């Protein structure tokens, strides 16, 4: 209780216990007012009482601490005594543990000796047993070898070899070394004996063969599996050589059946021989030897060598049809080999593995025969379609057919000739049949000849990839490039209508009379459709050529992929597309030229009142309505090129319109108002140009709209500047800079000419214009939203308001 009381005293929040105690503040706290001084005696008594209590607490604590030192020394002495006793006990335990360990060692010493003896005795007994087995096995092996008991030898030899492996570390012992030498001698004797038996059964010279397999030879093959692998390889080599000896005689180079036209007989012969082997010798050789496949593979190597030799000798007699016939029959046989055999022997040292090309992933490759039924058009979307599942690799591909690769130049030359004739036929057919008929419903007619061309390309590509994936594919690609360029220039560019100066254009008189029937475009409807058809065909060829390049890269060897590049041919078709669009733009542009010429030759200073749109505007709109719907409908399948046509026409027509606008001089105020009305009408027509005459109204492309708004707004600003009074000149020049943001003195000179100012007036204004140029206004970018803010006379303001009302009424 006393300790708790002391703790409470130490942790209390009495102001007297604070380190920053202030006596004055404490007294002020006790006596905050004068009236509280009346209780001063009571407060003093309380403080005295508190002092007495503190004295008592201090006295009690001091008395309690007098015995602490003595008690601590006594507790330390007791702890030291306890530690000494504990140390003594630990030492006793350690001594007893050492005695126990010594006792255990003495007890187990004899047991360890017995364990070692047992282990050594077991090893000795096992070794003696192995030695007995080895000695008996060697004796039996030698006896069975002399009696040709190969069935028993096969099992015994394997066991002897396994037992002999246990004595490798004992080869220093003469008896063991002698037994090992006897085993090796028995193995050598077995090998020579088995080879002699096979030589006797299948002699290299002579044509007679035993009627059936021998059990002795079958067991001998089992023994060969245990002997040196060279024995097995020698047996296989001799048997296959003897089995194919008849083939080399029947199909010698000087025999008639050896030529390519009778190549089927070679494959028919090996099929019969394999069937004969299976029937007579199928059970003689172990199944893991794969003798049937080895015979077929060796036949393939021999055939490839023989065919290469005879084709070198008779190279001049090789024709395309004969070559393709031989290749087709050969690839069919290789495919049959892949179905019948696994190809496991191709990795064996006995048979050299043929170099295999990378597997084809081309979805256009349907069948290995490459028949004409495969001729389907390469559509634009083929590249996005899911590909056919990849066919399993053919390990036998090229094992024979590689010999034809040096002679594929005959095939390439033939394709060059055929493609040249095909292009000539396309040219003749186009001249005979004329341009294709308009096909508005399907968005323009693509020339059928382009589909025929790419169908033929596909057939050649698939066929050549079956023959070779090396240099012949590169040569074929070069041929493809040649005739893609010829098609682009002879069929497409060569048949584009020529731009010739004709008398079918408009005259000023016809424009002023506004006779629509006399206004004729330079190109006829058929010619416009032909241009659109050629443009669509070029676009199709461009997309399909890109696919062709990708498929060729898939077909060719990886090391040759970089040499396949059809970028130049794709650029050629892009040029055809650009020329076609330019022709369409020039035609419409030329049809509008007479109207613009008529506009520039009108007497605008004599115009007395503002009326409806002028005749030249009606003529321009008429030509636009005649040409644009035809072009749009025939380019429905290639909307992006129709958009390009609109953009190019806008970029061509609008600057030309502004140039003709500068030629309209001088212009009166009413004439300027009429021109402003005409300009606004043309602007609305141009904005609606992509959908003009169409039942389906589409929003014009933003890129095109931006060009029209920017160009025609400039034309409107020019006319507003012309309408503005030129007095005072400073205000006029500043308004010009604000509205047009054009720092060219030539443009400013043209504006002054349109206003009809004299040269003397122009010179002072030009000088002022040059002076005002260094500090242009900051808001010149948004000229389309600006209006004249300078003060103008009441009459001019009323005219502008009247013009704006007329435009709103028109809209």
CSV table of N, CA, C and O in Angstrom, one decimal, residues 51-117:
chain,number,residue,atom,x,y,z
A,51,UNK,N,2.6,19.8,3.5
A,51,UNK,CA,4.1,19.8,3.8
A,51,UNK,C,4.4,18.7,4.8
A,51,UNK,O,5.3,17.9,4.6
A,52,UNK,N,3.5,18.6,5.8
A,52,UNK,CA,3.8,17.6,6.8
A,52,UNK,C,3.6,16.2,6.2
A,52,UNK,O,4.4,15.3,6.5
A,53,UNK,N,2.7,16.0,5.3
A,53,UNK,CA,2.5,14.7,4.7
A,53,UNK,C,3.7,14.3,3.8
A,53,UNK,O,4.2,13.2,3.8
A,54,UNK,N,4.2,15.3,3.1
A,54,UNK,CA,5.4,15.1,2.3
A,54,UNK,C,6.6,14.7,3.1
A,54,UNK,O,7.4,13.8,2.8
A,55,UNK,N,6.8,15.4,4.3
A,55,UNK,CA,7.9,15.0,5.2
A,55,UNK,C,7.8,13.6,5.7
A,55,UNK,O,8.8,12.9,5.8
A,56,UNK,N,6.5,13.2,6.0
A,56,UNK,CA,6.3,11.8,6.5
A,56,UNK,C,6.7,10.8,5.4
A,56,UNK,O,7.3,9.8,5.7
A,57,UNK,N,6.3,11.1,4.2
A,57,UNK,CA,6.6,10.2,3.1
A,57,UNK,C,8.1,10.1,2.8
A,57,UNK,O,8.6,9.0,2.6
A,58,UNK,N,8.8,11.2,2.9
A,58,UNK,CA,10.2,11.2,2.6
A,58,UNK,C,10.9,10.4,3.7
A,58,UNK,O,11.9,9.6,3.5
A,59,UNK,N,10.5,10.6,5.0
A,59,UNK,CA,11.1,9.9,6.1
A,59,UNK,C,10.9,8.4,6.0
A,59,UNK,O,11.9,7.6,6.2
A,60,UNK,N,9.7,8.0,5.5
A,60,UNK,CA,9.5,6.6,5.4
A,60,UNK,C,10.3,5.9,4.3
A,60,UNK,O,10.9,4.8,4.5
A,61,UNK,N,10.5,6.6,3.2
A,61,UNK,CA,11.3,6.1,2.1
A,61,UNK,C,12.8,6.0,2.5
A,61,UNK,O,13.5,5.0,2.2
A,62,UNK,N,13.3,7.0,3.2
A,62,UNK,CA,14.7,7.0,3.6
A,62,UNK,C,15.0,5.9,4.5
A,62,UNK,O,16.0,5.1,4.4
A,63,UNK,N,14.1,5.6,5.5
A,63,UNK,CA,14.3,4.5,6.5
A,63,UNK,C,14.2,3.2,5.7
A,63,UNK,O,14.9,2.2,6.1
A,64,UNK,N,13.3,3.1,4.7
A,64,UNK,CA,13.2,1.8,4.0
A,64,UNK,C,14.4,1.5,3.2
A,64,UNK,O,14.7,0.3,2.9
A,65,UNK,N,15.2,2.4,2.8
A,65,UNK,CA,16.4,2.2,1.9
A,65,UNK,C,17.7,1.8,2.8
A,65,UNK,O,18.7,1.5,2.2
A,66,UNK,N,17.6,1.9,4.1
A,66,UNK,CA,18.8,1.7,4.9
A,66,UNK,C,19.3,0.2,4.8
A,66,UNK,O,20.5,-0.1,4.9
A,67,UNK,N,18.3,-0.8,4.7
A,67,UNK,CA,18.6,-2.2,4.7
A,67,UNK,C,18.8,-2.8,3.3
A,67,UNK,O,19.0,-4.0,3.2
A,68,UNK,N,18.6,-2.1,2.3
A,68,UNK,CA,18.6,-2.6,0.9
A,68,UNK,C,20.0,-3.1,0.6
A,68,UNK,O,20.2,-4.2,0.0
A,69,UNK,N,21.1,-2.4,0.9
A,69,UNK,CA,22.5,-2.8,0.5
A,69,UNK,C,22.8,-4.1,1.2
A,69,UNK,O,23.4,-5.0,0.5
A,70,UNK,N,22.5,-4.3,2.5
A,70,UNK,CA,22.8,-5.5,3.2
A,70,UNK,C,22.1,-6.7,2.6
A,70,UNK,O,22.7,-7.8,2.4
A,71,UNK,N,20.8,-6.5,2.3
A,71,UNK,CA,20.0,-7.7,1.7
A,71,UNK,C,20.6,-8.0,0.4
A,71,UNK,O,20.6,-9.2,0.0
A,72,UNK,N,21.0,-7.1,-0.5
A,72,UNK,CA,21.6,-7.4,-1.8
A,72,UNK,C,22.9,-8.2,-1.7
A,72,UNK,O,23.1,-9.2,-2.5
A,73,UNK,N,23.8,-7.9,-0.8
A,73,UNK,CA,25.0,-8.6,-0.6
A,73,UNK,C,24.8,-10.1,-0.2
A,73,UNK,O,25.4,-11.0,-0.7
A,74,UNK,N,23.8,-10.2,0.7
A,74,UNK,CA,23.4,-11.6,1.1
A,74,UNK,C,22.9,-12.4,0.0
A,74,UNK,O,23.3,-13.6,-0.2
A,75,UNK,N,22.0,-11.8,-0.9
A,75,UNK,CA,21.4,-12.6,-2.0
A,75,UNK,C,22.5,-12.9,-3.0
A,75,UNK,O,22.5,-14.0,-3.6
A,76,UNK,N,23.5,-12.1,-3.2
A,76,UNK,CA,24.6,-12.4,-4.2
A,76,UNK,C,25.5,-13.5,-3.7
A,76,UNK,O,25.8,-14.4,-4.5
A,77,UNK,N,25.7,-13.6,-2.4
A,77,UNK,CA,26.5,-14.7,-1.9
A,77,UNK,C,25.8,-16.0,-2.0
A,77,UNK,O,26.4,-17.0,-2.4
A,78,UNK,N,24.5,-16.0,-1.8
A,78,UNK,CA,23.7,-17.2,-1.9
A,78,UNK,C,23.7,-17.7,-3.4
A,78,UNK,O,23.8,-18.9,-3.7
A,79,UNK,N,23.6,-16.8,-4.4
A,79,UNK,CA,23.6,-17.1,-5.8
A,79,UNK,C,25.0,-17.7,-6.2
A,79,UNK,O,25.0,-18.7,-7.0
A,80,UNK,N,26.1,-17.2,-5.7
A,80,UNK,CA,27.4,-17.7,-6.0
A,80,UNK,C,27.6,-19.2,-5.5
A,80,UNK,O,28.1,-20.0,-6.2
A,81,UNK,N,27.1,-19.4,-4.3
A,81,UNK,CA,27.1,-20.8,-3.7
A,81,UNK,C,26.3,-21.7,-4.6
A,81,UNK,O,26.8,-22.9,-4.9
A,82,UNK,N,25.1,-21.3,-5.1
A,82,UNK,CA,24.3,-22.2,-5.9
A,82,UNK,C,25.0,-22.5,-7.2
A,82,UNK,O,24.9,-23.6,-7.8
A,83,UNK,N,25.7,-21.5,-7.8
A,83,UNK,CA,26.4,-21.7,-9.1
A,83,UNK,C,27.5,-22.7,-8.9
A,83,UNK,O,27.8,-23.6,-9.7
A,84,UNK,N,28.3,-22.7,-7.8
A,84,UNK,CA,29.4,-23.6,-7.5
A,84,UNK,C,28.8,-25.0,-7.4
A,84,UNK,O,29.4,-26.0,-7.9
A,85,UNK,N,27.7,-25.2,-6.7
A,85,UNK,CA,27.1,-26.5,-6.6
A,85,UNK,C,26.7,-27.1,-8.0
A,85,UNK,O,26.9,-28.2,-8.3
A,86,UNK,N,26.1,-26.2,-8.8
A,86,UNK,CA,25.6,-26.6,-10.1
A,86,UNK,C,26.8,-27.0,-11.0
A,86,UNK,O,26.8,-28.0,-11.7
A,87,UNK,N,27.9,-26.3,-11.0
A,87,UNK,CA,29.1,-26.6,-11.7
A,87,UNK,C,29.7,-28.0,-11.3
A,87,UNK,O,30.1,-28.8,-12.2
A,88,UNK,N,29.6,-28.2,-10.0
A,88,UNK,CA,30.1,-29.5,-9.6
A,88,UNK,C,29.3,-30.7,-10.1
A,88,UNK,O,29.8,-31.7,-10.5
A,89,UNK,N,28.0,-30.5,-10.1
A,89,UNK,CA,27.1,-31.6,-10.6
A,89,UNK,C,27.3,-31.8,-12.1
A,89,UNK,O,27.3,-33.0,-12.6
A,90,UNK,N,27.5,-30.7,-12.9
A,90,UNK,CA,27.7,-30.8,-14.4
A,90,UNK,C,29.0,-31.6,-14.6
A,90,UNK,O,29.1,-32.5,-15.5
A,91,UNK,N,30.0,-31.3,-13.8
A,91,UNK,CA,31.3,-32.0,-14.0
A,91,UNK,C,31.2,-33.5,-13.7
A,91,UNK,O,31.7,-34.4,-14.4
A,92,UNK,N,30.4,-33.9,-12.7
A,92,UNK,CA,30.2,-35.3,-12.4
A,92,UNK,C,29.5,-36.0,-13.6
A,92,UNK,O,29.8,-37.1,-13.9
A,93,UNK,N,28.5,-35.3,-14.1
A,93,UNK,CA,27.7,-35.9,-15.3
A,93,UNK,C,28.6,-36.1,-16.4
A,93,UNK,O,28.6,-37.1,-17.1
A,94,UNK,N,29.5,-35.1,-16.7
A,94,UNK,CA,30.5,-35.3,-17.9
A,94,UNK,C,31.4,-36.5,-17.7
A,94,UNK,O,31.7,-37.2,-18.6
A,95,UNK,N,31.9,-36.6,-16.4
A,95,UNK,CA,32.8,-37.7,-16.2
A,95,UNK,C,32.1,-39.1,-16.4
A,95,UNK,O,32.6,-40.0,-17.0
A,96,UNK,N,30.8,-39.2,-15.9
A,96,UNK,CA,30.1,-40.4,-16.1
A,96,UNK,C,29.8,-40.7,-17.6
A,96,UNK,O,29.8,-41.8,-18.0
A,97,UNK,N,29.5,-39.6,-18.4
A,97,UNK,CA,29.3,-39.8,-19.8
A,97,UNK,C,30.5,-40.3,-20.6
A,97,UNK,O,30.4,-41.2,-21.4
A,98,UNK,N,31.7,-39.8,-20.2
A,98,UNK,CA,32.9,-40.2,-20.8
A,98,UNK,C,33.2,-41.7,-20.5
A,98,UNK,O,33.6,-42.5,-21.3
A,99,UNK,N,32.9,-42.1,-19.2
A,99,UNK,CA,33.1,-43.5,-18.8
A,99,UNK,C,32.1,-44.4,-19.6
A,99,UNK,O,32.5,-45.5,-20.1
A,100,UNK,N,30.8,-43.9,-19.8
A,100,UNK,CA,29.8,-44.7,-20.6
A,100,UNK,C,30.3,-44.8,-22.0
A,100,UNK,O,30.1,-45.9,-22.6
A,101,UNK,N,30.8,-43.8,-22.6
A,101,UNK,CA,31.2,-43.8,-24.0
A,101,UNK,C,32.4,-44.8,-24.2
A,101,UNK,O,32.4,-45.6,-25.2
A,102,UNK,N,33.3,-44.8,-23.3
A,102,UNK,CA,34.4,-45.7,-23.4
A,102,UNK,C,33.9,-47.2,-23.2
A,102,UNK,O,34.4,-48.1,-23.9
A,103,UNK,N,32.9,-47.4,-22.4
A,103,UNK,CA,32.4,-48.7,-22.2
A,103,UNK,C,31.7,-49.2,-23.5
A,103,UNK,O,31.8,-50.3,-23.9
A,104,UNK,N,30.9,-48.3,-24.1
A,104,UNK,CA,30.2,-48.6,-25.4
A,104,UNK,C,31.2,-49.0,-26.5
A,104,UNK,O,31.0,-49.9,-27.2
A,105,UNK,N,32.3,-48.2,-26.6
A,105,UNK,CA,33.3,-48.5,-27.6
A,105,UNK,C,33.9,-49.9,-27.4
A,105,UNK,O,34.1,-50.6,-28.4
A,106,UNK,N,34.2,-50.2,-26.2
A,106,UNK,CA,34.7,-51.5,-25.9
A,106,UNK,C,33.7,-52.6,-26.2
A,106,UNK,O,34.1,-53.7,-26.7
A,107,UNK,N,32.4,-52.4,-26.0
A,107,UNK,CA,31.4,-53.4,-26.3
A,107,UNK,C,31.2,-53.6,-27.8
A,107,UNK,O,31.1,-54.7,-28.3
A,108,UNK,N,31.2,-52.4,-28.6
A,108,UNK,CA,30.9,-52.5,-30.1
A,108,UNK,C,32.1,-52.7,-30.9
A,108,UNK,O,32.0,-52.9,-32.1
A,109,UNK,N,33.3,-52.7,-30.3
A,109,UNK,CA,34.5,-53.0,-31.2
A,109,UNK,C,34.5,-54.3,-31.8
A,109,UNK,O,34.7,-54.5,-33.0
A,110,UNK,N,34.1,-55.3,-31.1
A,110,UNK,CA,34.0,-56.6,-31.7
A,110,UNK,C,32.9,-56.8,-32.7
A,110,UNK,O,33.0,-57.5,-33.7
A,111,UNK,N,31.8,-56.0,-32.5
A,111,UNK,CA,30.7,-56.1,-33.4
A,111,UNK,C,31.1,-55.5,-34.8
A,111,UNK,O,30.7,-56.0,-35.8
A,112,UNK,N,31.8,-54.4,-34.8
A,112,UNK,CA,32.3,-53.7,-36.0
A,112,UNK,C,33.2,-54.7,-36.8
A,112,UNK,O,33.1,-54.8,-38.0
A,113,UNK,N,34.1,-55.4,-36.1
A,113,UNK,CA,34.9,-56.3,-36.8
A,113,UNK,C,34.1,-57.4,-37.4
A,113,UNK,O,34.4,-57.8,-38.5
A,114,UNK,N,33.1,-57.9,-36.7
A,114,UNK,CA,32.2,-58.9,-37.3
A,114,UNK,C,31.5,-58.4,-38.5
A,114,UNK,O,31.3,-59.1,-39.5
A,115,UNK,N,31.0,-57.1,-38.5
A,115,UNK,CA,30.3,-56.6,-39.6
A,115,UNK,C,31.2,-56.5,-40.9
A,115,UNK,O,30.8,-56.8,-42.0
A,116,UNK,N,32.5,-56.0,-40.7
A,116,UNK,CA,33.4,-55.9,-41.8
A,116,UNK,C,33.7,-57.3,-42.4
A,116,UNK,O,33.7,-57.5,-43.6
A,117,UNK,N,33.8,-58.3,-41.5
A,117,UNK,CA,34.1,-59.6,-41.9
A,117,UNK,C,33.0,-60.2,-42.7
A,117,UNK,O,33.1,-60.8,-43.8
